[in-house]
Amino acid sequence: MKPVISLNFIDYMILSAYVLITIIVGYSLKKYMKTSEDFFLSGRSLPSWITSLAFLSANLGALEVIGMVANSAKYGILTVHFYWIGAIPAMIFLGLFMMPFYYSTRVRSVPEYLKHRYNEATRGLNALSFAIMTLLMSGISMYAMALLFELMLGWSLTSSILLSALVVLIYVFFGGLSSSIYNEVIQFFLIWLGLLPVVYIGLHAVGGFQGLVAKIPPDFLNAWRQMGSASQNPMGVDWLGMVLGLGFVLSFGYWTTDFLVVQRAMASENLSAARRTPLIASFPKMLVPIIVVIPGLLAVALLPQFKVVPGGPTPDYNSALILMFAHYLPNGILGLAITGLLASFMSGMAGNVTAFNTVWTYDIYGSYIKKNMPDEHYLKMGKYATVFGVLFSIGTAYIVRSFPNLMDYMQLIFTFFNAPLFATFLLGMFWKKTTPWAGFWGLLLGILAAATHYLLYQLHVLHYSSEMAANFYQAWWAWCVDFVMTIIISLFTARKDEKELVGLVYGLTPKVHSEERFFKRPAFWGGLSIAVMIVLNIIFW
Amino acid sequence: MENTEQRRHFFDLKIPLGSLLGFYGIVLLAYGIFGPKDIYDKSFHMDINIVWGILLIVISGAFLLSAYLGRKARK
């Protein structure tokens, strides 16, 4: 098949300049990497505008961008739920209520918090599942990206994989988390500046917002109006499943406990900056639909292959964004758009790699394999972990190439671990009577509950109107099982001494009083963010 | 480690970021002015490269200026 897009020398010049600058930034940070905290936590020295853009960018991987444009072409405006109800409340909760426990206790990772609050077993379970899942996901997104580039640009699978993996390896190897974060900020701007032209030209082509509204199906236009029952909207999800599954469990599970994002906030220069990180990030997060939802809607309005005809073939939604590029972007700006996509891919991958090397070094290697070594040893281990983390991701990419179905399973299995984890954290942070072994068993039973639910759905014992609905309710039930079982087991097992829990649990930790001016206070930003989110939901009701 | 005035974070990110965007702005602007014109049939005869090139130069200028002023203020 002939590639859809042909790049010329200007486009390649833009791409190469990007690759060059990421490597320069990474290399120039090399001399600051003296201790393991410099490498894994940026020496806890970054200002909040940098950490908050990185916080957002690490989540804005290429799979996310392409997948969400595809969702928008498939479901319409409903896709905004992934950005508003499905992210903002959780980000605010992290900033206002959970960050003090993560940051003030000086833990270096999410699993390490679990060790202090619960016990070694809980940490081990979380660290191991997180490390494995992170690398698998990084390999999967690398494969998906390379496949798209092969179809659209005619680049061979191997050269895309090796190029992106090598660049990420170089800059993370030299500069650790700082390098990943600095590049994520650059990537943040490139993603926006690269994707906005297609929105601009597309809206011009369709005749502005009025033209767009006239050309898309009417059930694509509202965020909530058709959520009364699952059969009324294209997603096949009712409002309860949306609020409980996505808005509460999946979103809180991801944004408040996934080390990939929490690590960025932990790199902040002080507690107040750490708390502001997710709060400031929530504002650009609310705007991401401009660059993902609008292109999806434009594809439906403008490109004939995305008009759904009853009985006709199902459109290949994942190609929506690239086909929009191919139709509307001339060379030059096209190179910038492809650079934006490549940047989003690298930011996602570097996020995975830095989270992996930290959890591996502190929570697996430093806790079970070689304890109490001098700090230089762990710094060196972090660099090795970066290398084999990248190699393992490449390996996964090739395995997925032979078994493409793995992709769908992995996405699902990831939610097995994330969804119940939030119950374990919620009880651990806000109920001092939660016992160490209740934490472990509750988490394990929650994971098993998710697996059981999945099995019952696959065997057609349970029925939902769509896969997405099944996924949302699965998250909800896994969370409930973890929550209830943790409470029950806590009543029968030995508690930790309260002195050991100071700083880790609400009620045993002295409150922090912010004496900064109002615009630096976390509560101000949190309140503002929730207000904007409510207004947006009303506008697009 | 002190709490308030910790070690200065590594280097000023606004400089590489501003330079990259500035480079892109100049390349796009030049290509928009001197490059072929028939490629703009796609974008409804709007020379998007010139428009975006100017935008990028403005953003780049803002980053570099703020980096320059920040450095001056510290001295």
XYZ file of C-alpha atoms in Angstrom:
616
model
C 0.000 0.000 0.000
C 1.212 3.469 -0.853
C 1.712 5.650 2.217
C -0.975 8.318 2.675
C 1.453 11.063 3.599
C 4.660 12.021 1.870
C 7.032 14.184 3.843
C 9.581 16.424 2.123
C 12.940 17.818 3.261
C 11.341 20.687 5.248
C 9.256 18.199 7.226
C 12.299 16.056 7.902
C 14.267 19.132 8.962
C 11.589 19.939 11.565
C 11.574 16.352 12.815
C 15.364 16.221 13.099
C 15.556 19.533 14.978
C 13.194 18.076 17.562
C 15.235 14.906 17.991
C 18.420 16.956 18.290
C 17.064 19.308 20.973
C 15.734 16.457 23.144
C 19.150 14.840 23.131
C 20.906 18.142 23.891
C 18.586 18.801 26.836
C 19.164 15.277 28.150
C 22.907 15.430 27.751
C 23.304 18.844 29.364
C 21.619 17.537 32.521
C 24.187 14.780 32.862
C 26.473 16.776 35.127
C 23.702 17.373 37.698
C 23.042 13.669 38.265
C 25.117 13.098 41.402
C 22.813 11.176 43.728
C 20.021 8.707 43.147
C 17.474 11.357 44.212
C 18.767 13.622 41.439
C 18.233 10.856 38.933
C 14.890 9.478 40.156
C 13.243 12.559 41.663
C 15.044 15.511 40.033
C 16.509 16.346 43.451
C 12.991 17.574 44.380
C 13.845 20.945 42.975
C 11.507 21.811 40.098
C 9.020 24.723 40.030
C 5.335 23.881 39.694
C 4.798 25.264 36.178
C 7.333 22.726 34.887
C 6.090 19.750 36.909
C 2.461 20.440 36.066
C 3.039 20.548 32.303
C 5.107 17.356 32.585
C 2.366 15.801 34.723
C -0.086 16.339 31.900
C 2.315 15.502 29.090
C 3.362 12.125 30.523
C -0.279 11.117 30.304
C -0.740 12.537 26.801
C 0.981 9.690 24.973
C 0.417 9.077 21.263
C -1.867 6.139 21.969
C -3.982 8.442 24.087
C -4.100 11.152 21.408
C -4.870 8.786 18.528
C -7.267 6.702 20.628
C -9.203 9.725 21.819
C -9.518 11.190 18.300
C -10.826 7.749 17.306
C -13.298 7.781 20.229
C -14.500 11.193 19.205
C -15.090 10.048 15.612
C -16.986 7.064 17.023
C -18.917 8.579 19.952
C -18.837 12.354 19.439
C -18.825 14.911 22.261
C -19.256 12.121 24.847
C -15.479 11.738 24.614
C -15.074 14.856 26.795
C -16.008 12.717 29.801
C -12.507 11.253 29.697
C -11.127 14.770 30.210
C -13.631 16.381 32.548
C -15.521 14.084 34.919
C -12.963 11.352 34.225
C -9.909 13.370 35.289
C -10.511 16.718 36.981
C -12.085 15.623 40.304
C -9.321 13.041 40.747
C -6.554 15.517 39.974
C -7.999 17.997 42.480
C -8.319 15.289 45.116
C -4.689 14.320 44.590
C -3.523 17.916 44.968
C -5.644 18.909 47.933
C -5.829 15.756 50.020
C -3.314 13.112 49.017
C -0.180 15.000 48.017
C 0.720 16.004 51.604
C 1.063 12.298 52.494
C 3.153 11.512 49.445
C 5.413 14.527 49.643
C 5.870 15.239 53.353
C 6.773 11.679 54.273
C 9.650 11.880 51.770
C 8.745 8.521 50.274
C 10.368 8.082 46.908
C 7.646 6.129 45.162
C 4.031 5.031 45.451
C 4.946 1.445 46.461
C 7.197 2.851 49.175
C 4.221 4.664 50.689
C 2.392 1.325 50.804
C 5.312 -0.205 52.661
C 5.255 2.457 55.374
C 1.480 2.518 55.676
C 0.874 -1.219 55.357
C 3.674 -3.748 55.046
C 6.358 -5.182 52.805
C 3.949 -7.620 51.110
C 1.600 -4.849 49.967
C 4.514 -2.905 48.560
C 5.857 -5.996 46.794
C 2.508 -6.773 45.181
C 2.135 -3.206 43.928
C 5.760 -2.720 42.857
C 5.930 -5.940 40.885
C 2.598 -5.527 39.114
C 3.370 -1.880 38.358
C 6.855 -2.576 36.970
C 5.661 -5.329 34.664
C 2.568 -3.502 33.457
C 4.499 -0.305 32.801
C 6.989 -1.984 30.512
C 4.313 -3.964 28.708
C 2.283 -0.819 28.111
C 5.320 1.017 26.864
C 6.032 -1.777 24.374
C 2.424 -1.852 23.245
C 2.246 1.849 22.574
C 5.571 1.684 20.754
C 4.174 -1.017 18.481
C 0.912 0.835 17.875
C 2.784 3.995 16.982
C 5.212 2.224 14.657
C 2.343 0.443 12.923
C 0.595 3.734 12.268
C 3.782 5.306 10.942
C 4.323 2.320 8.674
C 0.857 2.601 7.158
C 0.781 6.370 6.918
C 4.353 7.461 6.306
C 5.838 4.309 4.838
C 8.526 4.074 7.539
C 9.476 0.508 8.351
C 8.293 -0.852 11.679
C 11.818 -1.544 12.875
C 13.173 1.886 12.051
C 10.337 3.697 13.903
C 10.769 1.443 16.923
C 14.536 1.781 17.036
C 14.556 5.534 16.424
C 12.045 6.371 19.153
C 13.479 3.872 21.633
C 17.029 5.055 21.082
C 16.204 8.744 21.519
C 14.237 8.096 24.732
C 17.027 5.840 25.990
C 19.699 8.483 25.403
C 17.940 11.337 27.108
C 16.649 9.348 30.089
C 19.993 7.601 30.544
C 21.860 10.892 30.885
C 19.371 13.092 32.657
C 16.971 10.742 34.466
C 13.655 12.163 35.591
C 14.740 15.793 35.067
C 15.470 15.084 31.455
C 12.179 13.289 31.043
C 10.329 16.179 32.689
C 12.106 18.932 30.751
C 11.440 17.131 27.512
C 7.825 16.597 28.507
C 7.419 20.369 28.778
C 8.900 20.828 25.294
C 6.682 17.995 24.078
C 3.641 19.646 25.656
C 4.107 22.739 23.489
C 4.857 20.700 20.366
C 1.743 18.564 20.804
C -0.432 21.688 21.024
C 1.302 23.664 18.295
C 1.454 20.599 16.047
C -2.193 19.607 16.408
C -3.876 23.025 16.395
C -3.362 23.729 12.647
C -5.573 20.804 11.646
C -8.287 22.129 13.973
C -7.919 25.618 12.487
C -7.992 24.550 8.832
C -10.617 21.868 9.477
C -13.002 24.358 11.093
C -12.366 26.713 8.188
C -13.203 23.913 5.736
C -16.421 22.879 7.453
C -17.717 26.428 7.831
C -16.969 27.140 11.495
C -18.716 25.650 14.514
C -22.176 26.114 12.945
C -21.083 24.162 9.898
C -19.646 21.422 12.093
C -22.841 21.053 14.125
C -24.880 20.804 10.933
C -22.715 18.029 9.503
C -22.440 15.558 12.381
C -25.108 13.146 13.715
C -27.352 14.813 16.345
C -26.501 12.278 19.077
C -22.839 13.360 18.785
C -23.595 16.802 20.173
C -24.339 16.403 23.867
C -22.262 15.253 26.785
C -25.047 14.304 29.208
C -28.439 14.639 27.540
C -28.470 11.061 26.226
C -26.862 9.469 29.251
C -30.218 8.573 30.883
C -30.020 5.002 29.659
C -27.315 2.986 27.951
C -29.346 2.391 24.788
C -29.769 6.091 23.998
C -26.148 7.051 23.376
C -23.481 5.736 20.999
C -21.168 4.726 23.883
C -23.695 2.330 25.394
C -23.042 3.560 28.932
C -25.557 5.022 31.396
C -24.809 7.994 33.641
C -24.346 5.833 36.742
C -21.710 3.654 35.081
C -20.024 6.786 33.784
C -19.914 8.521 37.166
C -19.011 5.491 39.296
C -16.814 3.580 36.868
C -14.958 6.265 34.962
C -15.471 9.386 37.105
C -14.799 7.739 40.433
C -12.889 4.443 40.318
C -10.897 4.436 37.079
C -10.062 8.114 37.178
C -9.116 8.260 40.870
C -7.271 4.950 40.563
C -5.148 6.300 37.743
C -4.522 9.924 38.710
C -3.953 9.448 42.422
C -2.030 6.177 42.613
C -0.263 5.662 39.291
C 3.382 6.416 39.909
C 3.858 7.521 36.295
C 1.983 10.757 37.052
C 2.548 11.055 40.816
C 6.335 10.940 40.276
C 6.159 14.250 38.382
C 4.524 15.972 41.327
C 7.042 14.454 43.745
C 9.846 16.184 41.834
C 8.510 19.607 42.932
C 10.627 21.995 44.957
C 8.337 22.104 48.022
C 5.049 20.757 49.335
C 3.009 23.679 48.111
C 4.435 23.317 44.582
C 3.778 19.567 44.701
C 0.145 20.199 45.631
C -0.246 22.834 42.921
C 1.153 20.441 40.253
C -2.031 18.432 39.534
C -4.204 21.492 40.217
C -2.495 23.669 37.616
C -2.361 20.703 35.214
C -6.134 20.351 35.478
C -6.657 23.561 33.455
C -4.801 22.515 30.285
C -6.298 19.031 30.807
C -9.790 20.502 30.442
C -8.716 22.063 27.144
C -7.219 18.901 25.600
C -10.593 18.110 23.923
C -9.844 21.045 21.583
C -7.028 19.068 19.991
C -8.542 15.583 20.220
C -12.345 15.817 20.211
C -12.638 18.507 17.529
C -10.378 16.664 15.003
C -12.490 13.521 15.524
C -15.716 15.435 14.887
C -14.144 17.127 11.883
C -13.187 13.732 10.458
C -16.828 12.635 10.681
C -18.035 15.859 9.071
C -15.420 16.106 6.323
C -14.075 12.679 5.390
C -16.503 10.381 3.565
C -14.977 7.173 4.990
C -16.185 8.077 8.511
C -19.867 8.370 7.576
C -21.476 5.343 9.136
C -23.846 3.610 6.705
C -26.054 0.861 8.168
C -24.661 -2.454 6.994
C -21.524 -0.821 5.599
C -17.979 -1.526 6.754
C -16.786 -0.215 10.130
C -14.456 2.729 9.577
C -10.877 2.429 10.817
C -11.246 5.087 13.507
C -7.612 4.934 14.601
C -6.548 6.455 11.298
C -8.847 9.491 11.721
C -6.194 11.905 12.931
C -3.554 10.982 10.366
C -6.084 11.096 7.524
C -7.045 14.612 8.631
C -3.351 15.528 8.458
C -3.074 13.995 4.995
C -6.077 15.875 3.636
C -5.614 19.321 5.091
C -1.980 19.965 5.990
C 0.553 21.158 3.384
C 4.243 20.299 3.812
C 5.980 22.358 6.446
C 3.104 22.467 8.894
C 2.705 18.745 8.192
C 6.191 18.118 9.530
C 5.273 20.027 12.685
C 2.119 17.925 13.131
C 4.034 14.651 12.755
C 6.649 16.015 15.168
C 3.838 16.727 17.653
C 2.668 13.133 17.357
C 6.191 11.768 17.745
C 6.695 14.075 20.736
C 3.544 12.785 22.386
C 4.722 9.260 21.821
C 8.147 9.910 23.333
C 6.710 11.723 26.352
C 4.506 8.731 27.096
C 7.348 6.294 26.687
C 9.848 8.286 28.757
C 7.183 8.569 31.455
C 6.907 4.791 31.562
C 10.661 4.288 31.559
C 11.386 6.758 34.388
C 8.568 5.362 36.530
C 9.858 1.859 35.881
C 13.505 2.535 36.696
C 12.560 4.201 39.997
C 10.215 1.459 41.156
C 12.655 -1.201 40.022
C 15.649 0.349 41.774
C 14.053 1.458 45.046
C 11.213 -1.009 45.513
C 12.434 -4.221 43.932
C 16.208 -4.207 43.580
C 16.969 -2.061 46.644
C 14.422 -3.864 48.830
C 14.734 -7.513 47.898
C 17.905 -8.057 45.898
C 20.642 -5.821 47.292
C 19.753 -3.849 50.391
C 21.770 -1.086 52.038
C 24.253 -0.418 49.279
C 25.862 3.018 48.926
C 23.853 5.565 46.969
C 26.184 5.492 43.916
C 25.310 1.844 43.483
C 21.614 2.665 43.129
C 22.328 5.556 40.801
C 24.228 3.167 38.550
C 21.455 0.593 38.836
C 18.943 3.248 37.741
C 20.926 3.803 34.570
C 21.125 0.059 33.841
C 17.404 -0.240 34.557
C 16.785 2.447 31.944
C 18.676 0.382 29.375
C 16.974 -2.923 30.051
C 13.609 -1.224 30.498
C 13.891 0.137 26.972
C 15.147 -3.221 25.634
C 12.258 -5.032 27.296
C 9.789 -2.555 25.745
C 11.268 -3.200 22.305
C 10.915 -6.942 22.904
C 7.272 -6.463 23.895
C 6.649 -4.440 20.746
C 7.791 -7.374 18.617
C 5.765 -9.892 20.632
C 2.659 -7.761 20.125
C 3.457 -7.686 16.425
C 2.952 -11.452 16.275
C -0.087 -11.402 18.589
C -1.963 -8.134 17.933
C -4.886 -9.243 20.131
C -2.666 -8.797 23.166
C -3.269 -5.056 22.880
C -6.923 -5.249 23.846
C -6.212 -7.620 26.724
C -3.414 -5.533 28.177
C -5.478 -2.367 28.337
C -8.073 -4.319 30.264
C -5.662 -6.089 32.573
C -4.138 -2.747 33.486
C -7.454 -1.724 34.990
C -7.382 -4.899 37.124
C -4.523 -3.372 39.115
C -5.423 0.303 39.092
C -9.090 0.189 40.033
C -8.904 -1.618 43.397
C -5.680 0.155 44.390
C -7.581 3.379 44.964
C -9.677 1.727 47.712
C -6.488 0.575 49.434
C -5.120 4.130 49.349
C -8.346 5.788 50.401
C -8.693 3.606 53.484
C -4.972 3.757 54.202
C -4.823 7.524 54.108
C -8.120 8.383 55.793
C -8.949 5.562 58.222
C -6.282 4.915 60.817
C -7.775 1.572 61.845
C -6.898 -0.078 58.548
C -4.425 -2.857 59.341
C -1.335 -3.909 57.349
C -2.632 -7.324 56.300
C -6.059 -5.941 55.471
C -4.292 -3.685 52.992
C -2.590 -6.620 51.317
C -5.551 -8.995 51.192
C -8.004 -6.275 50.251
C -5.851 -5.320 47.282
C -5.348 -8.906 46.179
C -9.068 -9.704 46.485
C -9.898 -6.535 44.554
C -7.619 -7.626 41.707
C -9.172 -11.103 41.769
C -12.663 -9.575 41.755
C -11.776 -7.649 38.584
C -10.454 -10.849 37.005
C -13.574 -12.796 37.994
C -15.871 -10.110 36.640
C -13.935 -10.125 33.392
C -14.263 -13.892 33.111
C -17.999 -13.838 33.820
C -18.476 -11.153 31.172
C -16.443 -13.134 28.638
C -18.477 -16.268 29.401
C -21.694 -14.250 28.832
C -22.907 -14.720 32.393
C -22.986 -10.934 32.806
C -24.402 -8.653 30.125
C -23.730 -5.004 29.333
C -24.765 -2.880 26.390
C -21.131 -2.210 25.394
C -17.569 -3.220 26.188
C -16.995 0.186 27.688
C -19.928 -0.208 30.057
C -18.554 -3.616 31.090
C -15.166 -2.060 31.766
C -16.619 0.784 33.880
C -18.743 -1.552 35.995
C -15.828 -3.970 36.375
C -13.743 -1.171 37.855
C -16.574 -0.248 40.203
C -17.076 -3.802 41.522
C -13.334 -4.398 41.941
C -13.158 -1.200 43.971
C -16.150 -2.233 46.129
C -14.668 -5.643 46.877
C -11.334 -4.093 47.869
C -13.051 -1.428 50.002
C -15.407 -3.774 51.851
C -12.893 -6.597 52.326
C -10.212 -4.240 53.620
C -12.635 -2.930 56.256
C -13.782 -6.422 57.277
C -10.256 -7.838 57.531
C -9.138 -4.759 59.488
C -11.569 -5.709 62.238
C -9.844 -9.042 62.787
C -6.156 -8.357 62.297
C -3.509 -6.517 64.308
C -3.179 -2.757 63.865
C 0.006 -0.799 63.458
C 1.200 1.328 66.351
C -0.229 4.834 65.873
C 3.217 6.375 66.309
C 4.373 4.637 63.155
C 1.524 6.165 61.188
C 2.221 9.816 61.925
C 2.530 11.662 58.624
C 0.970 8.791 56.697
C -2.649 8.972 57.809
C -5.141 11.825 57.986
C -6.034 12.610 61.587
C -2.605 11.601 62.873
C -0.829 14.215 60.815
C -0.619 17.864 61.824
C -2.462 20.029 59.302
C -0.442 22.270 57.052
C -1.500 25.886 57.159
C -0.745 27.701 53.997
C 0.457 31.223 54.663
C 1.088 32.070 51.058
C -0.921 34.599 49.148
C -4.244 33.317 47.821
C -3.067 32.699 44.257
C -0.410 30.311 45.512
C -2.790 28.366 47.737
C -3.847 24.909 46.577
C -7.447 25.382 47.779
C -7.845 28.431 45.526
C -6.695 26.532 42.426
C -8.767 23.466 43.294
C -11.938 25.508 43.751
C -11.388 27.429 40.538
C -10.753 24.247 38.594
C -13.916 22.504 39.774
C -15.962 25.625 38.976
C -14.626 25.767 35.408
C -15.311 22.061 34.951
C -18.937 22.445 36.055
C -19.469 25.369 33.694
C -18.004 23.363 30.770
C -20.314 20.431 31.522
C -23.330 22.746 31.567
C -22.352 24.386 28.271
C -22.015 21.030 26.506
C -24.889 19.400 28.407
C 19.128 20.403 52.778
C 17.475 23.760 53.332
C 13.753 24.040 52.886
C 13.108 27.382 51.317
C 16.017 28.211 49.053
C 16.890 24.806 47.706
C 19.439 24.273 44.999
C 18.486 26.152 41.867
C 16.811 23.881 39.409
C 19.177 22.881 36.721
C 18.989 25.306 33.832
C 16.434 27.606 32.319
C 14.209 25.477 30.146
C 12.777 28.537 28.419
C 16.002 28.892 26.408
C 16.028 25.545 24.540
C 12.244 25.666 24.224
C 12.238 29.224 22.868
C 15.096 28.443 20.488
C 13.412 25.358 19.055
C 10.112 27.159 18.483
C 11.969 30.143 17.016
C 13.809 27.880 14.589
C 10.519 26.283 13.552
C 8.952 29.703 13.098
C 11.729 30.900 10.810
C 11.740 27.675 8.765
C 7.964 27.709 8.283
C 7.856 31.418 7.481
C 10.663 31.115 4.919
C 9.094 28.026 3.343
C 5.737 29.794 3.247
C 7.218 32.795 1.470
C 9.732 31.158 -0.877
C 8.399 27.600 -1.197
C 5.907 26.249 -3.747
C 2.376 27.700 -3.644
C 0.345 24.828 -5.086
C 0.613 22.864 -1.837
C -1.915 25.271 -0.282
C -4.783 23.874 -2.349
C -5.169 21.483 0.572
C -5.597 24.235 3.123
C -8.145 26.259 1.109
C -5.511 28.645 -0.274
C -4.540 29.775 3.176
C -0.762 29.945 3.486
C -0.801 28.241 6.860
C 3.010 28.072 6.936
C 3.289 31.877 7.035
C 0.504 32.197 9.626
C 1.947 29.503 11.886
C 5.516 30.643 11.304
C 4.671 34.123 12.623
C 2.785 32.637 15.581
C 5.754 30.430 16.501
C 8.172 33.366 16.255
C 5.972 35.399 18.614
C 5.750 32.548 21.160
C 9.476 31.906 20.901
C 10.177 35.615 21.443
C 8.030 35.583 24.577
C 9.965 32.626 26.039
C 13.371 34.062 25.224
C 12.449 37.522 26.509
C 11.162 36.136 29.792
C 14.330 34.039 30.160
C 16.438 37.164 29.507
C 14.497 39.295 31.982
C 14.620 36.526 34.592
C 18.374 36.291 34.264
C 18.766 40.073 34.477
C 16.604 40.217 37.603
C 18.757 37.597 39.325
C 21.931 39.581 38.704
